[in-house]
Coordinates of C-alpha atoms and ligand atoms in Angstrom, one line a residue:
X23 CA -187.6 -122.9 59.2
X24 CA -184.2 -121.6 59.9
X25 CA -183.6 -120.8 63.7
X26 CA -181.8 -117.7 62.6
X27 CA -185.1 -116.0 61.6
X28 CA -186.4 -116.4 64.9
X29 CA -183.4 -115.3 66.4
X30 CA -183.1 -112.0 64.4
X31 CA -186.6 -111.0 65.4
X32 CA -185.6 -111.8 69.2
X33 CA -182.8 -109.5 69.0
X34 CA -184.9 -106.7 67.3
X35 CA -187.3 -107.0 70.2
X36 CA -184.8 -107.0 72.7
X37 CA -183.7 -103.8 71.4
X38 CA -186.9 -101.9 71.5
X39 CA -189.1 -100.3 74.0
X40 CA -192.0 -99.8 71.8
X41 CA -194.9 -102.5 72.2
X42 CA -196.1 -101.4 68.6
X43 CA -192.8 -102.3 67.3
X44 CA -192.9 -105.3 69.1
X45 CA -196.0 -106.4 67.4
X46 CA -194.8 -105.5 64.1
X47 CA -191.8 -107.6 64.4
X48 CA -194.1 -110.5 65.3
X49 CA -196.5 -110.0 62.5
X50 CA -193.3 -110.3 60.0
X51 CA -192.2 -113.5 61.9
X52 CA -195.7 -115.1 61.6
X53 CA -195.9 -114.4 58.0
X54 CA -192.5 -116.2 57.5
X55 CA -193.5 -119.2 59.5
X56 CA -194.7 -122.3 57.8
X57 CA -198.2 -123.8 58.8
X58 CA -196.9 -127.0 60.2
X59 CA -194.8 -125.2 62.9
X60 CA -197.0 -122.2 64.1
X61 CA -198.0 -123.9 67.1
X62 CA -194.5 -124.5 68.4
X63 CA -193.6 -121.0 67.2
X64 CA -196.3 -119.4 69.6
X65 CA -195.0 -121.5 72.3
X66 CA -191.5 -120.6 71.7
X67 CA -192.2 -116.9 71.5
X68 CA -194.1 -117.3 75.0
X69 CA -190.9 -118.8 76.2
X70 CA -192.6 -122.0 76.8
X71 CA -192.9 -125.6 75.2
X72 CA -196.5 -125.6 75.7
X73 CA -199.5 -124.3 77.4
X74 CA -198.9 -123.9 81.2
X75 CA -201.3 -126.5 82.1
X76 CA -199.1 -129.1 80.5
X77 CA -196.3 -128.3 82.8
X78 CA -193.6 -129.0 80.4
X79 CA -190.8 -127.3 82.1
X80 CA -187.1 -127.0 81.1
X81 CA -185.5 -125.0 84.1
X82 CA -181.9 -126.3 83.4
X83 CA -179.4 -125.8 86.2
X84 CA -176.7 -123.1 85.3
X85 CA -174.1 -125.9 85.8
X86 CA -175.4 -128.2 83.2
X87 CA -175.6 -125.5 80.7
X88 CA -171.9 -124.6 81.6
X89 CA -170.6 -127.8 81.0
X90 CA -172.5 -128.2 77.4
X91 CA -171.1 -124.7 76.4
X92 CA -167.4 -126.2 77.4
X93 CA -168.1 -129.4 75.4
X94 CA -169.5 -127.5 72.2
X95 CA -166.6 -124.4 72.4
X96 CA -163.8 -126.6 73.2
X97 CA -163.0 -124.0 76.0
X98 CA -162.1 -125.1 79.3
X99 CA -164.9 -125.1 82.1
X100 CA -162.7 -122.6 84.3
X101 CA -162.6 -120.1 81.0
X102 CA -166.4 -120.3 80.8
X103 CA -166.9 -119.7 84.4
X104 CA -164.7 -116.5 83.9
X105 CA -166.6 -115.3 81.3
X106 CA -169.9 -116.1 83.2
X107 CA -168.6 -114.2 86.3
X108 CA -167.7 -111.1 84.1
X109 CA -171.1 -111.0 82.1
X110 CA -173.4 -112.6 85.0
X111 CA -175.4 -113.6 82.2
X112 CA -175.4 -117.2 80.9
X113 CA -176.9 -116.4 77.3
X114 CA -174.0 -114.0 76.6
X115 CA -171.6 -116.4 78.0
X116 CA -172.5 -118.7 75.5
X117 CA -172.2 -116.4 72.8
X118 CA -168.9 -115.3 73.6
X119 CA -167.7 -119.0 74.2
X120 CA -169.1 -119.7 70.7
X121 CA -167.4 -116.8 69.2
X122 CA -164.1 -118.1 70.5
X123 CA -164.4 -121.6 69.5
X124 CA -161.5 -123.8 69.7
X125 CA -163.1 -126.6 67.4
X126 CA -164.9 -127.0 64.5
X127 CA -166.9 -130.2 63.8
X128 CA -166.8 -131.5 60.0
X129 CA -170.3 -132.7 60.2
X130 CA -172.9 -130.2 61.4
X131 CA -176.7 -130.4 61.1
X132 CA -178.8 -127.3 60.3
X133 CA -180.4 -125.5 63.2
X134 CA -184.0 -125.1 62.4
X135 CA -186.9 -124.1 64.8
X136 CA -188.2 -127.6 64.4
X137 CA -184.9 -129.0 65.7
X138 CA -184.6 -126.6 68.5
X139 CA -188.1 -127.4 69.6
X140 CA -187.8 -130.9 69.3
X141 CA -184.7 -130.9 71.3
X142 CA -186.0 -128.7 74.1
X143 CA -188.8 -131.0 74.3
X144 CA -186.7 -134.2 74.7
X145 CA -185.0 -132.4 77.5
X146 CA -188.0 -131.3 79.4
X147 CA -189.2 -135.0 79.1
X148 CA -186.0 -136.7 80.4
X149 CA -185.9 -137.6 83.5
X150 CA -184.5 -140.2 86.3
X151 CA -181.1 -141.8 86.1
X152 CA -178.8 -140.8 83.6
X153 CA -180.8 -137.8 82.5
X154 CA -178.4 -135.1 83.5
X155 CA -175.9 -136.8 81.0
X156 CA -178.6 -136.8 78.3
X157 CA -179.6 -133.2 78.9
X158 CA -176.0 -132.1 78.6
X159 CA -175.4 -134.1 75.3
X160 CA -178.6 -132.8 74.0
X161 CA -177.8 -129.1 74.6
X162 CA -174.1 -129.7 73.5
X163 CA -175.2 -131.1 70.2
X164 CA -177.4 -128.2 69.6
X165 CA -175.1 -125.5 70.6
X166 CA -172.3 -127.3 68.3
X167 CA -174.2 -126.3 65.2
X168 CA -175.3 -123.0 66.4
X169 CA -173.8 -119.5 65.6
X170 CA -172.9 -117.4 68.4
X171 CA -176.2 -115.3 68.6
X172 CA -178.5 -118.5 68.1
X173 CA -176.5 -119.9 71.2
X174 CA -177.3 -116.9 73.1
X175 CA -181.1 -117.5 72.9
X176 CA -181.0 -121.2 73.2
X177 CA -179.2 -120.8 76.6
X178 CA -181.6 -118.0 77.5
X179 CA -184.7 -120.1 76.7
X180 CA -183.2 -123.4 78.7
X181 CA -182.4 -121.3 81.8
X182 CA -185.9 -119.6 81.6
X183 CA -184.4 -116.1 81.1
X184 CA -186.0 -115.0 77.6
X185 CA -187.8 -111.9 79.1
X186 CA -188.7 -110.5 75.9
X187 CA -191.7 -108.6 77.2
X188 CA -194.4 -110.1 74.8
X189 CA -197.7 -110.3 76.5
X190 CA -200.3 -112.8 75.0
X191 CA -202.2 -109.5 74.2
X192 CA -199.5 -108.4 71.7
X193 CA -199.3 -111.9 70.3
X194 CA -202.9 -112.2 69.7
X195 CA -202.6 -108.7 67.8
X196 CA -200.0 -110.0 65.8
X197 CA -201.9 -113.3 64.9
X198 CA -205.1 -111.5 63.9
X199 CA -202.8 -109.0 61.5
X200 CA -200.7 -111.6 60.1
X201 CA -203.3 -114.3 59.5
X202 CA -206.4 -112.4 58.8
X203 CA -205.2 -108.6 57.8
X204 CA -207.5 -107.2 60.5
X205 CA -206.5 -106.5 64.1
X206 CA -209.8 -106.4 65.3
X207 CA -210.2 -110.3 65.1
X208 CA -208.2 -110.2 68.0
X209 CA -211.3 -110.3 70.1
X210 CA -212.2 -113.6 68.4
X211 CA -208.9 -115.0 69.1
X212 CA -209.0 -114.0 72.5
X213 CA -212.5 -115.7 73.0
X214 CA -211.4 -118.8 71.7
X215 CA -208.1 -118.7 74.0
X216 CA -210.2 -118.1 76.8
X217 CA -212.1 -121.3 76.6
X218 CA -209.1 -123.7 76.1
X219 CA -206.1 -121.6 77.5
X220 CA -203.6 -122.8 74.8
X221 CA -202.9 -120.0 72.2
X222 CA -200.6 -122.3 70.2
X223 CA -203.6 -124.5 69.4
X224 CA -205.7 -121.5 68.7
X225 CA -202.9 -120.2 66.2
X226 CA -202.7 -123.6 64.4
X227 CA -206.6 -123.7 63.9
X228 CA -206.6 -120.2 62.6
X229 CA -203.9 -120.8 60.2
X230 CA -205.3 -124.0 59.0
X231 CA -209.0 -123.5 59.0
X232 CA -209.6 -119.6 59.2
X233 CA -210.8 -117.2 61.7
X234 CA -214.4 -118.5 61.6
X235 CA -213.5 -122.0 62.8
X236 CA -212.4 -120.4 66.1
X237 CA -215.9 -120.0 66.9
X238 CA -216.2 -123.7 67.1
X239 CA -213.8 -123.9 69.9
X240 CA -215.4 -125.1 73.2
X241 CA -214.4 -125.8 76.5
X242 CA -213.4 -129.2 77.4
X243 CA -212.2 -131.3 80.3
X244 CA -208.4 -131.3 81.2
X245 CA -208.0 -127.8 79.4
X246 CA -208.4 -125.1 82.1
X247 CA -211.0 -122.3 81.3
X248 CA -209.9 -118.6 81.9
X249 CA -211.7 -117.9 85.3
X250 CA -214.5 -115.5 85.3
X251 CA -213.8 -112.4 87.5
X252 CA -215.6 -110.1 89.7
X253 CA -215.9 -106.3 89.7
X254 CA -215.6 -104.1 93.1
X255 CA -218.9 -102.6 94.5
X256 CA -219.1 -100.5 97.4
X257 CA -222.2 -101.0 99.2
X258 CA -225.2 -103.3 99.1
X259 CA -227.4 -100.7 97.1
X260 CA -224.9 -100.6 94.3
X261 CA -224.9 -104.5 94.3
X262 CA -228.7 -104.5 94.0
X263 CA -229.0 -101.8 91.3
X264 CA -226.4 -103.6 89.2
X265 CA -228.2 -106.8 89.9
X266 CA -231.5 -105.9 88.8
X267 CA -232.7 -105.9 92.5
X268 CA -232.5 -109.5 92.8
X269 CA -229.0 -111.2 93.5
X270 CA -227.6 -114.3 94.9
X271 CA -225.1 -114.1 97.7
X272 CA -222.3 -116.3 98.4
X273 CA -219.4 -115.7 101.1
X274 CA -216.3 -114.7 99.4
X275 CA -213.6 -116.9 100.8
X276 CA -210.1 -116.1 100.9
X277 CA -207.9 -119.1 99.7
X278 CA -206.9 -120.4 96.5
X279 CA -209.5 -120.7 93.5
X280 CA -209.4 -124.0 92.0
X281 CA -210.8 -125.6 88.8
X282 CA -211.6 -129.2 89.1
X283 CA -211.5 -131.2 85.9
X284 CA -212.8 -134.9 85.5
X285 CA -212.6 -137.0 82.6
X286 CA -213.2 -140.6 83.2
X287 CA -210.5 -141.6 85.7
X288 CA -208.4 -138.5 85.5
X289 CA -209.0 -135.9 88.0
X290 CA -206.9 -132.5 87.7
X291 CA -207.1 -129.1 89.5
X292 CA -205.8 -126.0 88.0
X293 CA -205.2 -122.5 89.6
X294 CA -206.5 -119.3 88.8
X295 CA -203.4 -118.7 86.8
X296 CA -204.2 -122.1 85.0
X297 CA -201.5 -124.2 86.2
X298 CA -201.7 -127.7 87.3
X299 CA -201.9 -127.8 91.2
X300 CA -203.2 -131.3 91.5
X301 CA -200.0 -132.4 93.1
X302 CA -200.5 -130.3 96.3
X303 CA -203.9 -131.5 97.0
X304 CA -203.8 -135.4 96.7
X305 CA -206.9 -135.8 99.1
X306 CA -209.0 -133.7 96.9
X307 CA -208.0 -135.3 93.7
X308 CA -208.9 -138.6 95.6
X309 CA -212.0 -137.5 97.0
X310 CA -213.3 -136.5 93.7
X311 CA -212.2 -139.4 92.0
X312 CA -214.0 -141.8 94.3
X313 CA -217.3 -139.5 94.7
X314 CA -218.1 -138.1 91.6
X315 CA -219.9 -140.4 89.4
X316 CA -220.2 -138.1 86.2
X317 CA -218.1 -139.2 83.5
X318 CA -216.9 -135.8 82.9
X319 CA -217.1 -132.5 84.9
X320 CA -215.5 -129.0 85.4
X321 CA -216.2 -127.3 88.6
X322 CA -214.9 -124.4 90.2
X323 CA -214.3 -123.4 93.9
X324 CA -212.0 -121.9 96.6
X325 CA -209.7 -123.9 98.8
X326 CA -209.3 -122.7 102.2
X327 CA -207.4 -123.7 105.0
X328 CA -209.3 -125.2 107.9
X329 CA -208.7 -126.2 111.7
X330 CA -207.2 -129.7 112.2
X331 CA -209.6 -130.2 115.0
X332 CA -212.6 -128.1 113.7
X333 CA -213.9 -126.7 110.4
X334 CA -213.3 -123.3 111.2
X335 CA -211.9 -121.4 108.4
X336 CA -208.0 -120.3 108.9
X337 CA -206.3 -117.2 107.4
X338 CA -205.2 -117.5 103.8
X339 CA -201.5 -117.6 104.8
X340 CA -201.9 -121.1 106.1
X341 CA -202.3 -122.6 102.7
X342 CA -198.6 -121.7 102.1
X343 CA -197.6 -124.9 104.0
X344 CA -199.7 -126.7 101.3
X345 CA -197.7 -125.2 98.5
X346 CA -194.4 -126.8 99.2
X347 CA -193.2 -129.6 96.9
X348 CA -191.8 -131.9 99.8
X349 CA -193.7 -133.2 102.8
X350 CA -196.9 -132.9 101.1
X351 CA -198.2 -136.0 102.7
X352 CA -197.0 -135.0 106.3
X353 CA -198.8 -131.4 105.9
X354 CA -201.8 -132.8 104.5
X355 CA -202.8 -133.8 108.0
X356 CA -201.5 -131.1 109.5
X357 CA -202.9 -128.2 107.5
X358 CA -206.4 -129.6 106.3
X359 CA -208.2 -127.9 103.5
X360 CA -211.9 -127.6 102.5
X361 CA -213.0 -126.9 99.0
X362 CA -216.2 -124.8 98.5
X363 CA -217.5 -125.3 95.4
X364 CA -219.5 -122.5 93.6
X365 CA -219.8 -123.2 89.9
X366 CA -220.2 -125.8 87.2
X367 CA -218.8 -125.2 83.6
X368 CA -219.4 -128.5 82.2
X369 CA -221.0 -131.7 82.8
X370 CA -221.3 -135.2 80.9
X371 CA -220.3 -133.7 77.7
X372 CA -222.3 -130.4 78.1
X373 CA -221.0 -127.0 78.2
X374 CA -223.3 -125.2 80.6
X375 CA -221.5 -121.8 80.7
X376 CA -224.3 -120.4 78.6
X377 CA -226.8 -121.2 81.3
X378 CA -228.0 -118.8 84.0
X379 CA -226.3 -118.7 87.4
X380 CA -229.6 -120.1 88.8
X381 CA -229.6 -122.9 86.6
X382 CA -226.0 -123.9 87.0
X383 CA -226.6 -123.9 90.9
X384 CA -229.1 -126.3 90.4
X385 CA -226.9 -128.7 88.3
X386 CA -224.4 -128.2 91.5
X387 CA -227.1 -128.9 93.8
X388 CA -228.6 -131.8 92.0
X389 CA -225.2 -133.6 91.3
X390 CA -223.0 -132.9 94.2
X391 CA -225.1 -132.1 97.4
X392 CA -225.1 -135.6 98.1
X393 CA -221.3 -136.2 98.0
X394 CA -220.5 -133.5 100.6
X395 CA -217.8 -134.0 102.9
X396 CA -215.5 -132.3 105.3
X397 CA -213.2 -131.8 102.1
X398 CA -215.5 -130.9 99.7
X399 CA -218.7 -128.7 100.1
X400 CA -221.1 -126.5 98.3
X401 CA -220.8 -123.0 99.2
X402 CA -224.0 -121.8 100.8
X403 CA -225.9 -119.2 98.7
X404 CA -228.9 -117.0 99.4
X405 CA -231.2 -115.2 96.9
X406 CA -232.2 -111.7 98.2
X407 CA -233.9 -108.3 97.1
X408 CA -233.2 -106.3 100.1
X409 CA -230.1 -104.1 101.2
X410 CA -230.7 -105.3 104.6
X411 CA -230.5 -108.8 103.7
X412 CA -227.1 -108.1 102.0
X413 CA -225.9 -106.4 105.3
X414 CA -227.0 -109.1 107.5
X415 CA -225.2 -111.8 105.3
X416 CA -222.2 -109.7 105.1
X417 CA -222.1 -109.6 108.9
X418 CA -222.4 -113.3 109.0
X419 CA -219.8 -114.0 106.2
X420 CA -217.1 -111.7 108.2
X421 CA -217.8 -113.8 111.2
X422 CA -217.2 -117.1 109.8
X423 CA -213.9 -115.8 108.4
X424 CA -214.9 -114.8 104.9
X425 CA -213.4 -111.9 103.3
X426 CA -216.8 -110.4 102.3
X427 CA -219.4 -111.4 100.0
X428 CA -219.6 -112.4 96.1
X429 CA -222.9 -111.1 94.8
X430 CA -223.8 -112.6 91.7
X431 CA -226.6 -111.7 89.0
X432 CA -229.0 -114.6 88.9
X433 CA -229.5 -114.4 85.3
X434 CA -225.7 -114.2 84.5
X435 CA -223.9 -116.6 82.1
X436 CA -220.3 -117.7 82.8
X437 CA -218.1 -115.6 80.6
X438 CA -214.7 -117.4 80.6
X439 CA -211.9 -114.6 81.1
X440 CA -214.2 -111.5 81.7
X441 CA -214.2 -109.2 84.6
X442 CA -217.9 -107.7 84.8
X443 CA -220.6 -107.0 87.1
X444 CA -222.1 -110.3 86.5
X445 CA -220.0 -111.2 89.7
X446 CA -219.4 -108.5 92.2
X447 CA -217.3 -108.4 95.1
X448 CA -218.5 -106.7 98.4
X449 CA -216.0 -106.2 101.3
X450 CA -216.4 -104.7 104.6
X451 CA -217.2 -101.0 104.5
X452 CA -214.1 -99.7 106.1
X453 CA -213.8 -96.3 107.9
X454 CA -210.6 -95.3 106.1
X455 CA -210.9 -93.6 103.0
X456 CA -209.5 -96.4 100.8
X457 CA -212.1 -99.1 100.7
X458 CA -210.0 -102.0 99.7
X459 CA -206.6 -103.5 99.4
X460 CA -205.1 -103.4 95.7
X461 CA -203.0 -105.9 94.0
X462 CA -199.9 -104.3 92.4
X463 CA -197.0 -105.8 90.5
X464 CA -193.4 -105.0 91.2
X465 CA -191.7 -103.3 88.1
X466 CA -188.7 -101.7 89.8
X467 CA -186.6 -101.3 93.1
X468 CA -184.3 -98.8 95.0
X469 CA -181.5 -100.4 96.9
X470 CA -182.1 -100.0 100.6
X471 CA -179.6 -98.3 103.4
X472 CA -178.7 -99.2 106.8
X473 CA -180.2 -102.6 107.7
X474 CA -181.6 -103.0 104.3
X475 CA -177.8 -102.5 102.4
X476 CA -177.5 -105.1 99.7
X477 CA -181.3 -105.7 99.6
X478 CA -184.0 -103.4 98.2
X479 CA -185.3 -100.5 100.2
X480 CA -188.5 -99.7 98.2
X481 CA -190.4 -101.2 95.4
X482 CA -191.9 -99.4 92.6
X483 CA -195.2 -100.9 91.9
X484 CA -197.8 -100.6 89.0
X485 CA -201.4 -101.4 88.4
X486 CA -202.5 -103.2 85.1
X487 CA -204.0 -100.8 81.9
X488 CA -206.0 -103.3 80.1
X489 CA -206.7 -100.8 77.4
X490 CA -203.0 -100.3 76.6
X491 CA -201.8 -103.5 78.0
X492 CA -199.3 -101.8 80.2
X493 CA -198.2 -101.4 83.9
X494 CA -198.2 -97.8 84.9
X495 CA -196.3 -96.9 88.1
X496 CA -198.7 -96.0 91.0
X497 CA -196.5 -96.0 94.0
X498 CA -193.6 -96.6 95.9
X499 CA -193.4 -99.0 99.0
X500 CA -191.1 -99.7 101.7
X501 CA -193.0 -100.5 104.7
X502 CA -195.0 -103.7 106.0
X503 CA -192.1 -106.1 105.2
X504 CA -190.4 -108.7 107.5
X505 CA -186.6 -109.2 107.0
X506 CA -187.9 -112.9 105.9
X507 CA -190.3 -111.7 103.4
X508 CA -188.1 -109.0 102.1
X509 CA -185.5 -111.7 101.6
X510 CA -187.9 -114.0 99.7
X511 CA -189.0 -111.2 97.4
X512 CA -185.2 -110.1 96.7
X513 CA -184.7 -113.8 95.6
X514 CA -187.4 -114.2 93.7
X515 CA -187.0 -110.9 91.9
X516 CA -183.6 -111.9 90.9
X517 CA -185.2 -114.1 88.1
X518 CA -187.0 -111.1 86.7
X519 CA -184.2 -108.3 86.5
X520 CA -183.9 -106.4 83.2
X521 CA -181.1 -104.3 81.5
X522 CA -183.8 -101.6 80.9
X523 CA -187.1 -100.7 81.8
X524 CA -189.7 -103.2 80.5
X525 CA -191.6 -102.1 77.2
X526 CA -194.7 -102.6 78.7
X527 CA -194.0 -100.5 82.0
X528 CA -194.8 -96.7 81.9
X529 CA -192.9 -95.1 84.7
X530 CA -190.8 -91.9 85.3
X531 CA -189.1 -92.3 88.6
X532 CA -185.3 -93.4 88.2
X533 CA -185.0 -96.8 89.6
X534 CA -181.7 -98.7 90.5
X535 CA -183.2 -102.0 89.1
X536 CA -185.8 -102.5 86.7
X537 CA -187.9 -105.9 86.5
X538 CA -190.2 -107.8 84.3
X539 CA -193.6 -107.4 85.6
X540 CA -194.2 -110.8 87.3
X541 CA -194.7 -110.5 91.1
X542 CA -197.9 -109.2 92.6
X543 CA -198.2 -107.9 96.2
X544 CA -201.1 -106.8 98.1
X545 CA -201.0 -103.3 99.3
X546 CA -203.3 -101.2 101.6
X547 CA -203.0 -97.4 101.6
X548 CA -204.5 -94.2 103.1
X549 CA -205.9 -93.0 99.9
X550 CA -205.6 -92.2 96.2
X551 CA -204.1 -88.7 95.5
X552 CA -203.3 -87.0 92.1
X553 CA -199.7 -87.3 91.2
X554 CA -197.4 -85.3 88.7
X555 CA -194.8 -88.4 88.9
X556 CA -197.0 -91.5 88.6
X557 CA -198.5 -92.8 85.3
X558 CA -201.4 -94.8 86.7
X559 CA -204.9 -93.3 85.5
X560 CA -203.0 -90.5 83.7
X561 CA -205.1 -87.6 82.4
X562 CA -208.2 -89.5 83.7
X563 CA -209.0 -87.2 86.6
X564 CA -206.9 -84.1 85.8
X565 CA -204.8 -83.4 82.7
X566 CA -201.2 -83.9 83.3
X567 CA -201.5 -85.8 86.3
X568 CA -201.5 -89.6 87.5
X569 CA -202.9 -91.2 90.5
X570 CA -200.7 -92.4 93.2
X571 CA -201.4 -94.4 96.6
X572 CA -200.6 -92.4 99.6
X573 CA -198.8 -94.2 102.5
X574 CA -198.9 -97.6 100.8
X575 CA -198.2 -100.7 103.1
X576 CA -197.5 -104.2 102.2
X577 CA -199.9 -106.5 103.9
X578 CA -198.0 -109.3 104.0
X579 CA -199.6 -111.2 101.2
X580 CA -197.6 -112.2 98.0
X581 CA -200.3 -112.9 95.4
X582 CA -198.5 -115.8 93.9
X583 CA -202.0 -116.9 92.6
X584 CA -202.4 -113.5 90.7
X585 CA -201.0 -113.1 87.0
X586 CA -199.6 -109.5 86.7
X587 CA -202.6 -108.8 84.2
X588 CA -205.0 -109.7 87.0
X589 CA -203.8 -106.8 89.3
X590 CA -205.9 -103.9 90.2
X591 CA -206.8 -102.0 86.7
X592 CA -206.9 -98.5 85.8
X593 CA -210.7 -98.6 85.9
X594 CA -210.8 -99.9 89.5
X595 CA -208.3 -97.3 90.7
X596 CA -210.2 -94.5 89.1
X597 CA -213.5 -95.8 90.4
X598 CA -212.0 -95.9 93.9
X599 CA -210.6 -92.3 93.7
X600 CA -214.2 -91.3 92.8
X601 CA -215.7 -93.2 95.6
X602 CA -213.2 -91.6 98.1
X603 CA -214.4 -88.3 97.0
X604 CA -218.0 -89.2 97.2
X605 CA -217.3 -90.5 100.8
X606 CA -215.8 -87.3 101.9
X607 CA -218.8 -85.4 100.6
X608 CA -221.0 -87.2 102.7
X609 CA -219.2 -87.5 106.0
Ligands
LIG724 P1 -210.4 -111.2 93.6 O1 -209.2 -111.6 93.8 O2 -210.5 -109.8 94.8 O3 -210.5 -110.2 92.3 O4 -211.7 -111.9 93.8 C1 -212.1 -112.8 92.9 C2 -211.9 -114.1 93.6 O5 -212.5 -114.4 94.8 C3 -211.9 -115.4 92.7 O6 -210.8 -115.5 91.9 C4 -212.0 -116.6 93.8 O7 -210.8 -116.9 93.9 C5 -212.6 -115.9 95.1 N1 -213.7 -116.4 95.5 C6 -214.3 -116.6 96.9 N2 -215.3 -116.9 96.9 C7 -215.8 -116.9 95.8 C8 -217.1 -117.3 95.3 N3 -218.2 -117.6 96.2 N4 -217.3 -117.3 94.1 C9 -216.4 -116.7 93.1 N5 -215.2 -116.5 93.5 C10 -215.0 -116.5 94.9

């Protein structure tokens, strides 16, 4: 398939801010895609080479790309650098350089989607001595044969700068329409995706064997399962009511969620956002490999930092020391961790997600209680049916440094990717009107003044609306940042700057800069108010009004473990608003 077909679609997508049109473009593209490359096509649209957990990364340095552009255009390095400093965009630089090519090759090969994918793959796999040269040679060969606009997208892809704004959600809609003529089949696609977290593989199966075949997709070790999430409850009474008056209590620990997969000798740990995090926790990998005798298993738990001398749980921030690529061995002893297991999804060839919480807990206890160590433990649990018992357990939880409680319905199954009341989070009842912190995604910024000149002075934040798959604005935040954190955020945001508002963002304020929604911050506020300006929960309380957070403040936590789609949702915000009103009526 000609790469130019994909490029045409990308160009159309880049020009639109309408999500529906994005989907239409994708449908057309899939209809033109031959069966044997639909899998690669899905990855390319996602801006990847495979599912996240495989970790096939390109991340090519600008310098290498500049050399390759020079090689293939015949222009001097200094000329390329000049164009780059003018445009500030390497993709555009490549396009201009190829338009002004001073050399043509006699023999050129077609640029097909297959070839582009194949070369990207080779680039990402080449490592070690001489790999830089190999990479430059591979990129040059591709750019040599490319038209200017093709070169632009090849470069954008290589440096991880595609920013098309396509959510998995739209991709799944497009797959359903293109291959089944029925958008409602998206639910079937999503269910399969939740099991194996690989949309390319799901699309391939859909194209080859039809929608029914997706029902046979099951979870399997070494492919992360989309994690089940919890709904918020406000007090023990609500938890009991929603749990049929008999619930299981567990501490809600504040650390990093991990899914542990073992298949024969292979052990991998995956994060909540489905990335492979094994290399950060070598001691946990070793412990699992040595201690677990089961042939295959998928477990879930929370990794928390603990004291080097005692077993006390330390604040979440301490985990940051363990997320550095260097000094892993050194930090391992200085900043030890414990993994508290709370679920089992798969064991010895059996998917047990359809079994009840109580049965899964039994399996956990039967297979793991005899291997408990300081590094790996089962989270304690308690089955209760009285409000008092919940209040007491919450007190204990807070004393040992937990965030609150997880209250779980005893008969609930594990539903991959679902956020429902089968799991409920109960935090301390605060005196302030706002019961909980919110996780909000950065969508825009205003430049700062005074000490913050040249940096951002205020960030525009959004919640996630799952019904429309969009990010409506909810507040501007400028407090709670240390200079150091502000600098980190500023540098992180550089990778996500856009030339216009992102198609999935809904906001009216004028901003100096817009971003691709990527970075999630934890925010505390004083109350939720009606707002004529912000779009979060628009019309859900009052016609023409959205909701906003009053006096928002950054808590210091960048939630790098959360995807933007996992931040606070419209439903949660509206519920928090109602609760706040209720609270005022009582007091
Ligand atoms: P939240 O991030 O506030 O939506 O809360 C859900 C998160 O709580 C999960 O993703 C886990 O990382 C974490 N968590 C801590 N303790 C537990 C537990 N006992 N059971 C389930 N999740 C837990």
